[in-house]
Amino acid sequence: MVRKIKFYFNPPPPSKPHGDDSSDKQKIQVNISAFVRQIKQLAPMLREIGVSINLYSFDPPRTNDWWFDNLVTELFQVANRIEYESPSMATRMTLLPDQLYRLTHIHYSATINGGNEQILQLARQNSSTLQSLTITLQGITNISGLIQCPNGGYVSYPCLHTLKAKQWMNPGISQRPVFSSALPFPALRYLGIGYDYPFDDDSIFRGNAATLECLEMMLSQATAAMLNTYNVFTPSSHPRLKSVKLTQLSDLVPNQFASAAECMRFMLSIAPGASVREINIRSTGPELQSALLLFGEYASIQALALPGSRLSLWDAIDLIKSLPLLSDLLTLPPCLEPLPAGVAADNFLAYSLARFNPINSPFCCWQLGPHSSISSLETVECMLLLALICPSFGHVTPPIGDRVKFMAAMTDMVVKDKFKLHYPRLQRLLLDKWLKYR
């Protein structure tokens, strides 16, 4: 049985002017209603409707005609899960929220006529049934309208387990409201905020400490201060929190941390018992190295992402050794440190194997982010050396654009270069798994 249908549109063309000819509009509306009825008859078990505007359109922004707004609204009335996606410059739809009730899932990423109020109104009027809400807000704003009605009253979402909020722009928020008595999200399990935290109190975290399982958010010093002031995270406050993804805000946003170490120390203190799935800091060099030293205090980390950081292979090995449960790592491609004085280049492999005894670790997967100035040969050498030092390591994901080149370089180095003596071991541990990406 069909339970989901997704429609793909090019930005709707402007219709020919009809003046005040209401009969033409009536005919169009009749056709829209007939089309939607056919959809219902063909898919009586339909639960989810999606509408997507062509993401590759270069048409100038414009206001859609009423017929497209009515078509989308009628389609959405068929289901209790709705999804609408449109690039910010392709089309602007007039949402008709007063005709959509008892929705359980809303996924909205578009530019709306009249700003954000229509999507916020739609969420508020479905607050008693909503289970999942994903919204992308337009321009400089926050999500206050989810919690507070225009008349000043507060809204609660008793069934909402997933909240994801982003915005087209991320300039930081200059005014953060306070909602001292609101309890908006008491059942939240997944929280993702893709811009600076929008409130000056713990409104979003209130009442869901026992249910929250996954947290993704941006961090500034102002947000850290708020979380500390309200004691949002304490060692035993969130017993079900297992996955944390934290990103340091752009330097363009005010209220930054004084250093990467300060930022990382706070990130790791949020949920010491959780599996830190991603920590995103932009710093490199000595500042990054000092921050990495903090990881030794958080031995429970199983998966770690530093997508803006490039480690030396020795730093990566020290990190693996300090985190006994680490199995997955994401960074930029690693580099090799210069050999100490007196060690000849021909002795590089022997020196490295002697320096690092085999690592008894579950570490098995390293995902490499793109970096145009990094040598594939150097990266391959790092990966092969790590495979000899860490027997459990057997899976690498090269950058998408470099995979063919990476695989060719890896094959040549294993067969012809200094690693050829270890060919049987490297082939067994790595080669077959890497080659599936070719």
GROMACS .gro file of C-alpha atoms in nm:
model
  438
    1MET     CA    1   0.000   0.000   0.000
    2VAL     CA    2   0.122   0.350  -0.087
    3ARG     CA    3   0.180   0.554   0.228
    4LYS     CA    4   0.401   0.834   0.092
    5ILE     CA    5   0.397   1.040  -0.227
    6LYS     CA    6   0.640   1.318  -0.314
    7PHE     CA    7   0.575   1.568  -0.596
    8TYR     CA    8   0.856   1.752  -0.773
    9PHE     CA    9   0.777   2.084  -0.939
   10ASN     CA   10   0.966   2.342  -1.136
   11PRO     CA   11   0.886   2.687  -0.998
   12PRO     CA   12   0.527   2.743  -1.117
   13PRO     CA   13   0.505   2.987  -1.410
   14PRO     CA   14   0.296   3.300  -1.372
   15SER     CA   15  -0.053   3.237  -1.505
   16LYS     CA   16  -0.208   3.454  -1.771
   17PRO     CA   17  -0.402   3.746  -1.626
   18HIS     CA   18  -0.773   3.680  -1.592
   19GLY     CA   19  -0.884   4.011  -1.454
   20ASP     CA   20  -1.183   3.954  -1.227
   21ASP     CA   21  -1.305   3.646  -1.414
   22SER     CA   22  -1.404   3.435  -1.113
   23SER     CA   23  -1.536   3.157  -1.339
   24ASP     CA   24  -1.181   3.074  -1.455
   25LYS     CA   25  -1.060   3.058  -1.098
   26GLN     CA   26  -1.351   2.838  -1.007
   27LYS     CA   27  -1.270   2.595  -1.290
   28ILE     CA   28  -0.908   2.577  -1.179
   29GLN     CA   29  -1.014   2.511  -0.820
   30VAL     CA   30  -1.249   2.235  -0.934
   31ASN     CA   31  -0.964   2.072  -1.127
   32ILE     CA   32  -0.737   2.095  -0.822
   33SER     CA   33  -0.997   1.932  -0.599
   34ALA     CA   34  -1.062   1.657  -0.856
   35PHE     CA   35  -0.689   1.584  -0.881
   36VAL     CA   36  -0.654   1.556  -0.504
   37ARG     CA   37  -0.960   1.327  -0.483
   38GLN     CA   38  -0.798   1.097  -0.740
   39ILE     CA   39  -0.485   1.084  -0.526
   40LYS     CA   40  -0.695   0.982  -0.226
   41GLN     CA   41  -0.876   0.713  -0.423
   42LEU     CA   42  -0.555   0.568  -0.567
   43ALA     CA   43  -0.377   0.571  -0.229
   44PRO     CA   44  -0.637   0.538   0.049
   45MET     CA   45  -0.365   0.453   0.306
   46LEU     CA   46  -0.162   0.765   0.223
   47ARG     CA   47  -0.006   0.921   0.531
   48GLU     CA   48   0.273   1.144   0.400
   49ILE     CA   49   0.281   1.409   0.124
   50GLY     CA   50   0.597   1.581   0.006
   51VAL     CA   51   0.636   1.877  -0.230
   52SER     CA   52   0.977   1.979  -0.360
   53ILE     CA   53   1.063   2.270  -0.587
   54ASN     CA   54   1.346   2.213  -0.835
   55LEU     CA   55   1.665   2.299  -0.646
   56TYR     CA   56   1.851   2.380  -0.968
   57SER     CA   57   1.617   2.649  -1.092
   58PHE     CA   58   1.769   2.991  -1.154
   59ASP     CA   59   1.441   3.174  -1.197
   60PRO     CA   60   1.419   3.504  -1.007
   61PRO     CA   61   1.225   3.499  -0.679
   62ARG     CA   62   0.857   3.570  -0.707
   63THR     CA   63   0.523   3.521  -0.539
   64ASN     CA   64   0.338   3.217  -0.664
   65ASP     CA   65  -0.014   3.232  -0.806
   66TRP     CA   66  -0.302   3.141  -0.579
   67TRP     CA   67  -0.365   2.813  -0.766
   68PHE     CA   68  -0.029   2.668  -0.660
   69ASP     CA   69  -0.085   2.769  -0.298
   70ASN     CA   70  -0.429   2.602  -0.305
   71LEU     CA   71  -0.292   2.290  -0.474
   72VAL     CA   72  -0.023   2.243  -0.209
   73THR     CA   73  -0.268   2.312   0.073
   74GLU     CA   74  -0.521   2.059  -0.059
   75LEU     CA   75  -0.250   1.800  -0.107
   76PHE     CA   76  -0.136   1.852   0.251
   77GLN     CA   77  -0.493   1.801   0.377
   78VAL     CA   78  -0.476   1.440   0.258
   79ALA     CA   79  -0.198   1.340   0.500
   80ASN     CA   80  -0.087   1.393   0.858
   81ARG     CA   81   0.282   1.413   0.760
   82ILE     CA   82   0.382   1.698   0.530
   83GLU     CA   83   0.711   1.803   0.372
   84TYR     CA   84   0.778   2.115   0.166
   85GLU     CA   85   1.121   2.202   0.028
   86SER     CA   86   1.221   2.494  -0.188
   87PRO     CA   87   1.546   2.685  -0.244
   88SER     CA   88   1.539   3.029  -0.090
   89MET     CA   89   1.560   3.209  -0.425
   90ALA     CA   90   1.334   2.990  -0.638
   91THR     CA   91   0.982   3.044  -0.514
   92ARG     CA   92   0.781   3.198  -0.236
   93MET     CA   93   0.465   3.022  -0.136
   94THR     CA   94   0.175   3.157   0.065
   95LEU     CA   95   0.108   2.888   0.322
   96LEU     CA   96  -0.255   2.845   0.434
   97PRO     CA   97  -0.211   2.713   0.789
   98ASP     CA   98  -0.572   2.761   0.899
   99GLN     CA   99  -0.673   2.470   0.672
  100LEU     CA  100  -0.425   2.215   0.808
  101TYR     CA  101  -0.500   2.036   1.135
  102ARG     CA  102  -0.401   1.723   1.327
  103LEU     CA  103  -0.060   1.702   1.163
  104THR     CA  104   0.195   1.470   1.326
  105HIS     CA  105   0.505   1.551   1.118
  106ILE     CA  106   0.606   1.882   0.957
  107HIS     CA  107   0.923   1.924   0.750
  108TYR     CA  108   0.940   2.275   0.604
  109SER     CA  109   1.238   2.428   0.428
  110ALA     CA  110   1.133   2.719   0.211
  111THR     CA  111   1.089   3.093   0.177
  112ILE     CA  112   0.737   3.189   0.276
  113ASN     CA  113   0.544   3.503   0.188
  114GLY     CA  114   0.504   3.702   0.507
  115GLY     CA  115   0.816   3.563   0.672
  116ASN     CA  116   0.810   3.288   0.933
  117GLU     CA  117   0.478   3.355   1.103
  118GLN     CA  118   0.282   3.116   0.880
  119ILE     CA  119   0.496   2.812   0.956
  120LEU     CA  120   0.509   2.903   1.325
  121GLN     CA  121   0.129   2.938   1.328
  122LEU     CA  122   0.097   2.600   1.159
  123ALA     CA  123   0.314   2.440   1.429
  124ARG     CA  124   0.122   2.607   1.714
  125GLN     CA  125  -0.222   2.501   1.593
  126ASN     CA  126  -0.100   2.141   1.560
  127SER     CA  127   0.088   2.143   1.890
  128SER     CA  128  -0.129   1.874   2.051
  129THR     CA  129  -0.055   1.616   1.777
  130LEU     CA  130   0.290   1.707   1.642
  131GLN     CA  131   0.554   1.438   1.689
  132SER     CA  132   0.830   1.571   1.464
  133LEU     CA  133   0.904   1.928   1.351
  134THR     CA  134   1.182   2.030   1.112
  135ILE     CA  135   1.180   2.394   1.006
  136THR     CA  136   1.418   2.628   0.829
  137LEU     CA  137   1.348   2.985   0.928
  138GLN     CA  138   1.390   3.283   0.699
  139GLY     CA  139   1.640   3.559   0.774
  140ILE     CA  140   1.734   3.693   1.115
  141THR     CA  141   1.490   3.546   1.362
  142ASN     CA  142   1.447   3.288   1.635
  143ILE     CA  143   1.186   3.028   1.720
  144SER     CA  144   1.007   3.226   1.991
  145GLY     CA  145   0.687   3.195   1.790
  146LEU     CA  146   0.685   2.822   1.855
  147ILE     CA  147   0.655   2.879   2.228
  148GLN     CA  148   0.455   3.200   2.257
  149CYS     CA  149   0.132   3.296   2.079
  150PRO     CA  150   0.075   3.653   1.956
  151ASN     CA  151  -0.159   3.704   2.255
  152GLY     CA  152   0.123   3.622   2.497
  153GLY     CA  153   0.009   3.272   2.594
  154TYR     CA  154   0.248   2.977   2.600
  155VAL     CA  155   0.224   2.667   2.382
  156SER     CA  156   0.316   2.311   2.479
  157TYR     CA  157   0.395   2.017   2.248
  158PRO     CA  158   0.322   1.709   2.461
  159CYS     CA  159   0.388   1.455   2.180
  160LEU     CA  160   0.686   1.621   2.009
  161HIS     CA  161   0.988   1.391   2.018
  162THR     CA  162   1.198   1.551   1.739
  163LEU     CA  163   1.274   1.921   1.691
  164LYS     CA  164   1.518   2.045   1.424
  165ALA     CA  165   1.549   2.418   1.359
  166LYS     CA  166   1.775   2.597   1.111
  167GLN     CA  167   1.771   2.930   0.931
  168TRP     CA  168   1.885   3.061   0.594
  169MET     CA  169   2.116   3.309   0.765
  170ASN     CA  170   2.325   3.248   1.077
  171PRO     CA  171   2.426   3.593   1.199
  172GLY     CA  172   2.393   3.525   1.569
  173ILE     CA  173   2.106   3.646   1.784
  174SER     CA  174   2.130   3.986   1.948
  175GLN     CA  175   1.813   3.961   2.163
  176ARG     CA  176   1.732   3.640   2.344
  177PRO     CA  177   1.388   3.627   2.509
  178VAL     CA  178   1.313   3.462   2.842
  179PHE     CA  179   1.007   3.242   2.901
  180SER     CA  180   1.017   3.180   3.274
  181SER     CA  181   0.704   2.964   3.306
  182ALA     CA  182   0.689   2.788   2.969
  183LEU     CA  183   0.718   2.408   2.941
  184PRO     CA  184   0.714   2.369   2.564
  185PHE     CA  185   0.880   2.033   2.488
  186PRO     CA  186   0.833   1.786   2.776
  187ALA     CA  187   0.878   1.469   2.564
  188LEU     CA  188   1.171   1.571   2.343
  189ARG     CA  189   1.412   1.293   2.243
  190TYR     CA  190   1.603   1.459   1.958
  191LEU     CA  191   1.701   1.827   1.960
  192GLY     CA  192   1.892   1.993   1.678
  193ILE     CA  193   1.949   2.371   1.662
  194GLY     CA  194   2.148   2.475   1.357
  195TYR     CA  195   2.225   2.829   1.470
  196ASP     CA  196   2.299   3.024   1.787
  197TYR     CA  197   2.075   2.917   2.078
  198PRO     CA  198   1.775   3.151   2.058
  199PHE     CA  199   1.677   3.206   2.424
  200ASP     CA  200   1.836   3.352   2.735
  201ASP     CA  201   1.701   3.075   2.954
  202ASP     CA  202   1.659   2.697   2.946
  203SER     CA  203   1.315   2.702   2.780
  204ILE     CA  204   1.390   2.431   2.523
  205PHE     CA  205   1.554   2.198   2.778
  206ARG     CA  206   1.287   2.235   3.044
  207GLY     CA  207   1.106   1.915   3.141
  208ASN     CA  208   1.283   1.677   2.899
  209ALA     CA  209   1.596   1.578   3.092
  210ALA     CA  210   1.458   1.226   3.138
  211THR     CA  211   1.373   1.177   2.768
  212LEU     CA  212   1.648   1.355   2.569
  213GLU     CA  213   1.861   1.103   2.376
  214CYS     CA  214   2.035   1.302   2.101
  215LEU     CA  215   2.158   1.663   2.105
  216GLU     CA  216   2.294   1.871   1.816
  217MET     CA  217   2.357   2.240   1.870
  218MET     CA  218   2.586   2.536   1.805
  219LEU     CA  219   2.789   2.678   2.092
  220SER     CA  220   2.891   3.030   2.180
  221GLN     CA  221   3.014   3.159   2.513
  222ALA     CA  222   2.671   3.315   2.575
  223THR     CA  223   2.503   2.977   2.529
  224ALA     CA  224   2.758   2.810   2.758
  225ALA     CA  225   2.692   3.075   3.024
  226MET     CA  226   2.316   3.014   3.002
  227LEU     CA  227   2.356   2.637   3.033
  228ASN     CA  228   2.578   2.684   3.339
  229THR     CA  229   2.346   2.941   3.498
  230TYR     CA  230   2.046   2.708   3.477
  231ASN     CA  231   2.247   2.391   3.555
  232VAL     CA  232   2.101   2.227   3.245
  233PHE     CA  233   2.365   1.953   3.230
  234THR     CA  234   2.489   1.782   3.544
  235PRO     CA  235   2.654   1.437   3.572
  236SER     CA  236   2.322   1.256   3.630
  237SER     CA  237   2.070   1.498   3.476
  238HIS     CA  238   2.019   1.327   3.139
  239PRO     CA  239   2.029   0.949   3.188
  240ARG     CA  240   1.922   0.867   2.828
  241LEU     CA  241   2.151   1.111   2.646
  242LYS     CA  242   2.375   0.897   2.428
  243SER     CA  243   2.475   1.108   2.128
  244VAL     CA  244   2.609   1.463   2.123
  245LYS     CA  245   2.710   1.676   1.824
  246LEU     CA  246   2.841   2.023   1.905
  247THR     CA  247   2.974   2.293   1.673
  248GLN     CA  248   3.165   2.604   1.763
  249LEU     CA  249   2.997   2.904   1.604
  250SER     CA  250   3.159   3.106   1.327
  251ASP     CA  251   3.407   3.379   1.419
  252LEU     CA  252   3.156   3.624   1.268
  253VAL     CA  253   2.921   3.559   1.561
  254PRO     CA  254   2.988   3.753   1.884
  255ASN     CA  255   3.040   3.596   2.229
  256GLN     CA  256   3.307   3.347   2.120
  257PHE     CA  257   3.516   3.127   2.348
  258ALA     CA  258   3.862   3.255   2.431
  259SER     CA  259   4.029   2.942   2.292
  260ALA     CA  260   3.961   2.607   2.132
  261ALA     CA  261   4.056   2.435   2.458
  262GLU     CA  262   3.799   2.636   2.652
  263CYS     CA  263   3.532   2.554   2.395
  264MET     CA  264   3.619   2.183   2.387
  265ARG     CA  265   3.634   2.159   2.765
  266PHE     CA  266   3.280   2.287   2.786
  267MET     CA  267   3.162   2.064   2.499
  268LEU     CA  268   3.293   1.753   2.670
  269SER     CA  269   3.152   1.849   3.008
  270ILE     CA  270   2.796   1.865   2.877
  271ALA     CA  271   2.744   1.489   2.875
  272PRO     CA  272   3.039   1.298   3.021
  273GLY     CA  273   2.856   0.964   2.991
  274ALA     CA  274   2.743   1.011   2.632
  275SER     CA  275   2.902   0.901   2.308
  276VAL     CA  276   3.031   1.225   2.160
  277ARG     CA  277   2.935   1.182   1.796
  278GLU     CA  278   3.076   1.507   1.665
  279ILE     CA  279   3.276   1.798   1.796
  280ASN     CA  280   3.345   2.066   1.538
  281ILE     CA  281   3.614   2.320   1.617
  282ARG     CA  282   3.800   2.529   1.361
  283SER     CA  283   4.133   2.572   1.536
  284THR     CA  284   4.459   2.412   1.419
  285GLY     CA  285   4.820   2.399   1.532
  286PRO     CA  286   4.928   2.433   1.897
  287GLU     CA  287   4.585   2.552   2.008
  288LEU     CA  288   4.425   2.238   1.869
  289GLN     CA  289   4.691   2.016   2.025
  290SER     CA  290   4.625   2.163   2.370
  291ALA     CA  291   4.254   2.104   2.323
  292LEU     CA  292   4.308   1.741   2.220
  293LEU     CA  293   4.483   1.673   2.549
  294LEU     CA  294   4.143   1.707   2.717
  295PHE     CA  295   4.008   1.395   2.553
  296GLY     CA  296   4.196   1.171   2.793
  297GLU     CA  297   3.948   1.271   3.063
  298TYR     CA  298   3.653   1.133   2.861
  299ALA     CA  299   3.734   0.769   2.803
  300SER     CA  300   3.376   0.678   2.710
  301ILE     CA  301   3.392   0.848   2.368
  302GLN     CA  302   3.321   0.594   2.092
  303ALA     CA  303   3.290   0.814   1.782
  304LEU     CA  304   3.453   1.151   1.730
  305ALA     CA  305   3.442   1.401   1.443
  306LEU     CA  306   3.676   1.698   1.406
  307PRO     CA  307   3.578   1.797   1.050
  308GLY     CA  308   3.777   2.120   1.051
  309SER     CA  309   4.096   1.975   1.200
  310ARG     CA  310   4.405   1.818   1.050
  311LEU     CA  311   4.601   1.597   1.288
  312SER     CA  312   4.947   1.458   1.247
  313LEU     CA  313   4.952   1.079   1.245
  314TRP     CA  314   5.133   1.080   1.580
  315ASP     CA  315   4.863   1.301   1.735
  316ALA     CA  316   4.597   1.069   1.596
  317ILE     CA  317   4.773   0.767   1.745
  318ASP     CA  318   4.799   0.940   2.083
  319LEU     CA  319   4.428   1.021   2.059
  320ILE     CA  320   4.339   0.658   1.980
  321LYS     CA  321   4.550   0.536   2.270
  322SER     CA  322   4.392   0.784   2.514
  323LEU     CA  323   4.035   0.685   2.418
  324PRO     CA  324   4.008   0.310   2.478
  325LEU     CA  325   3.656   0.280   2.328
  326LEU     CA  326   3.710   0.497   2.018
  327SER     CA  327   3.610   0.317   1.698
  328ASP     CA  328   3.528   0.597   1.448
  329LEU     CA  329   3.711   0.919   1.364
  330LEU     CA  330   3.642   1.200   1.114
  331THR     CA  331   3.910   1.461   1.036
  332LEU     CA  332   4.083   1.622   0.743
  333PRO     CA  333   4.348   1.392   0.590
  334PRO     CA  334   4.637   1.351   0.837
  335CYS     CA  335   4.999   1.451   0.785
  336LEU     CA  336   5.337   1.303   0.878
  337GLU     CA  337   5.562   1.478   1.124
  338PRO     CA  338   5.927   1.536   1.033
  339LEU     CA  339   6.161   1.258   1.140
  340PRO     CA  340   6.387   1.329   1.439
  341ALA     CA  341   6.746   1.426   1.371
  342GLY     CA  342   6.957   1.122   1.300
  343VAL     CA  343   6.676   0.906   1.161
  344ALA     CA  344   6.722   0.845   0.788
  345ALA     CA  345   6.423   0.850   0.555
  346ASP     CA  346   6.495   0.487   0.461
  347ASN     CA  347   6.441   0.391   0.825
  348PHE     CA  348   6.108   0.573   0.854
  349LEU     CA  349   5.894   0.260   0.869
  350ALA     CA  350   6.117   0.075   1.113
  351TYR     CA  351   6.141   0.383   1.336
  352SER     CA  352   5.763   0.429   1.339
  353LEU     CA  353   5.691   0.066   1.421
  354ALA     CA  354   5.949   0.072   1.698
  355ARG     CA  355   5.816   0.396   1.843
  356PHE     CA  356   5.455   0.279   1.862
  357ASN     CA  357   5.400  -0.069   1.995
  358PRO     CA  358   5.092  -0.240   1.850
  359ILE     CA  359   4.785  -0.059   1.979
  360ASN     CA  360   4.523  -0.273   2.149
  361SER     CA  361   4.221  -0.067   2.049
  362PRO     CA  362   3.880  -0.120   1.881
  363PHE     CA  363   3.955   0.167   1.644
  364CYS     CA  364   3.849   0.057   1.297
  365CYS     CA  365   3.721   0.343   1.080
  366TRP     CA  366   3.869   0.679   0.970
  367GLN     CA  367   3.666   0.911   0.748
  368LEU     CA  368   3.867   1.179   0.566
  369GLY     CA  369   3.721   1.517   0.478
  370PRO     CA  370   3.826   1.708   0.164
  371HIS     CA  371   4.133   1.931   0.157
  372SER     CA  372   4.271   2.038  -0.180
  373SER     CA  373   4.624   2.113  -0.064
  374ILE     CA  374   4.691   1.776   0.099
  375SER     CA  375   4.898   1.510  -0.077
  376SER     CA  376   4.720   1.180  -0.139
  377LEU     CA  377   5.054   0.999  -0.110
  378GLU     CA  378   5.116   1.136   0.236
  379THR     CA  379   4.763   1.041   0.342
  380VAL     CA  380   4.798   0.688   0.203
  381GLU     CA  381   5.125   0.645   0.389
  382CYS     CA  382   4.958   0.751   0.713
  383MET     CA  383   4.673   0.503   0.662
  384LEU     CA  384   4.902   0.209   0.583
  385LEU     CA  385   5.127   0.284   0.876
  386LEU     CA  386   4.831   0.305   1.112
  387ALA     CA  387   4.707  -0.032   0.982
  388LEU     CA  388   5.038  -0.190   1.088
  389ILE     CA  389   5.039  -0.021   1.427
  390CYS     CA  390   4.669  -0.075   1.505
  391PRO     CA  391   4.557  -0.425   1.392
  392SER     CA  392   4.185  -0.347   1.431
  393PHE     CA  393   4.200  -0.059   1.182
  394GLY     CA  394   4.057  -0.177   0.852
  395HIS     CA  395   3.829   0.083   0.697
  396VAL     CA  396   3.897   0.429   0.551
  397THR     CA  397   3.663   0.657   0.357
  398PRO     CA  398   3.864   0.889   0.130
  399PRO     CA  399   3.722   1.226   0.018
  400ILE     CA  400   3.465   1.167  -0.257
  401GLY     CA  401   3.654   1.357  -0.525
  402ASP     CA  402   3.984   1.184  -0.447
  403ARG     CA  403   3.875   0.821  -0.415
  404VAL     CA  404   4.001   0.687  -0.749
  405LYS     CA  405   4.335   0.867  -0.712
  406PHE     CA  406   4.359   0.759  -0.350
  407MET     CA  407   4.294   0.392  -0.428
  408ALA     CA  408   4.548   0.388  -0.711
  409ALA     CA  409   4.813   0.547  -0.490
  410MET     CA  410   4.736   0.304  -0.210
  411THR     CA  411   4.767   0.001  -0.439
  412ASP     CA  412   5.100   0.120  -0.581
  413MET     CA  413   5.243   0.191  -0.238
  414VAL     CA  414   5.146  -0.150  -0.097
  415VAL     CA  415   5.281  -0.342  -0.395
  416LYS     CA  416   5.594  -0.145  -0.489
  417ASP     CA  417   5.703   0.079  -0.205
  418LYS     CA  418   5.845   0.026   0.143
  419PHE     CA  419   5.524  -0.141   0.257
  420LYS     CA  420   5.561  -0.434   0.014
  421LEU     CA  421   5.712  -0.656   0.285
  422HIS     CA  422   5.382  -0.620   0.472
  423TYR     CA  423   5.165  -0.682   0.167
  424PRO     CA  424   4.988  -0.997   0.297
  425ARG     CA  425   4.882  -0.825   0.618
  426LEU     CA  426   4.775  -0.500   0.457
  427GLN     CA  427   4.586  -0.680   0.183
  428ARG     CA  428   4.397  -0.886   0.437
  429LEU     CA  429   4.318  -0.598   0.670
  430LEU     CA  430   4.257  -0.312   0.429
  431LEU     CA  431   4.275  -0.365   0.058
  432ASP     CA  432   3.945  -0.540  -0.007
  433LYS     CA  433   3.749  -0.297   0.210
  434TRP     CA  434   3.905   0.009   0.051
  435LEU     CA  435   3.854  -0.114  -0.302
  436LYS     CA  436   3.476  -0.125  -0.267
  437TYR     CA  437   3.480   0.256  -0.299
  438ARG     CA  438   3.635   0.248  -0.649
   0.00000   0.00000   0.00000
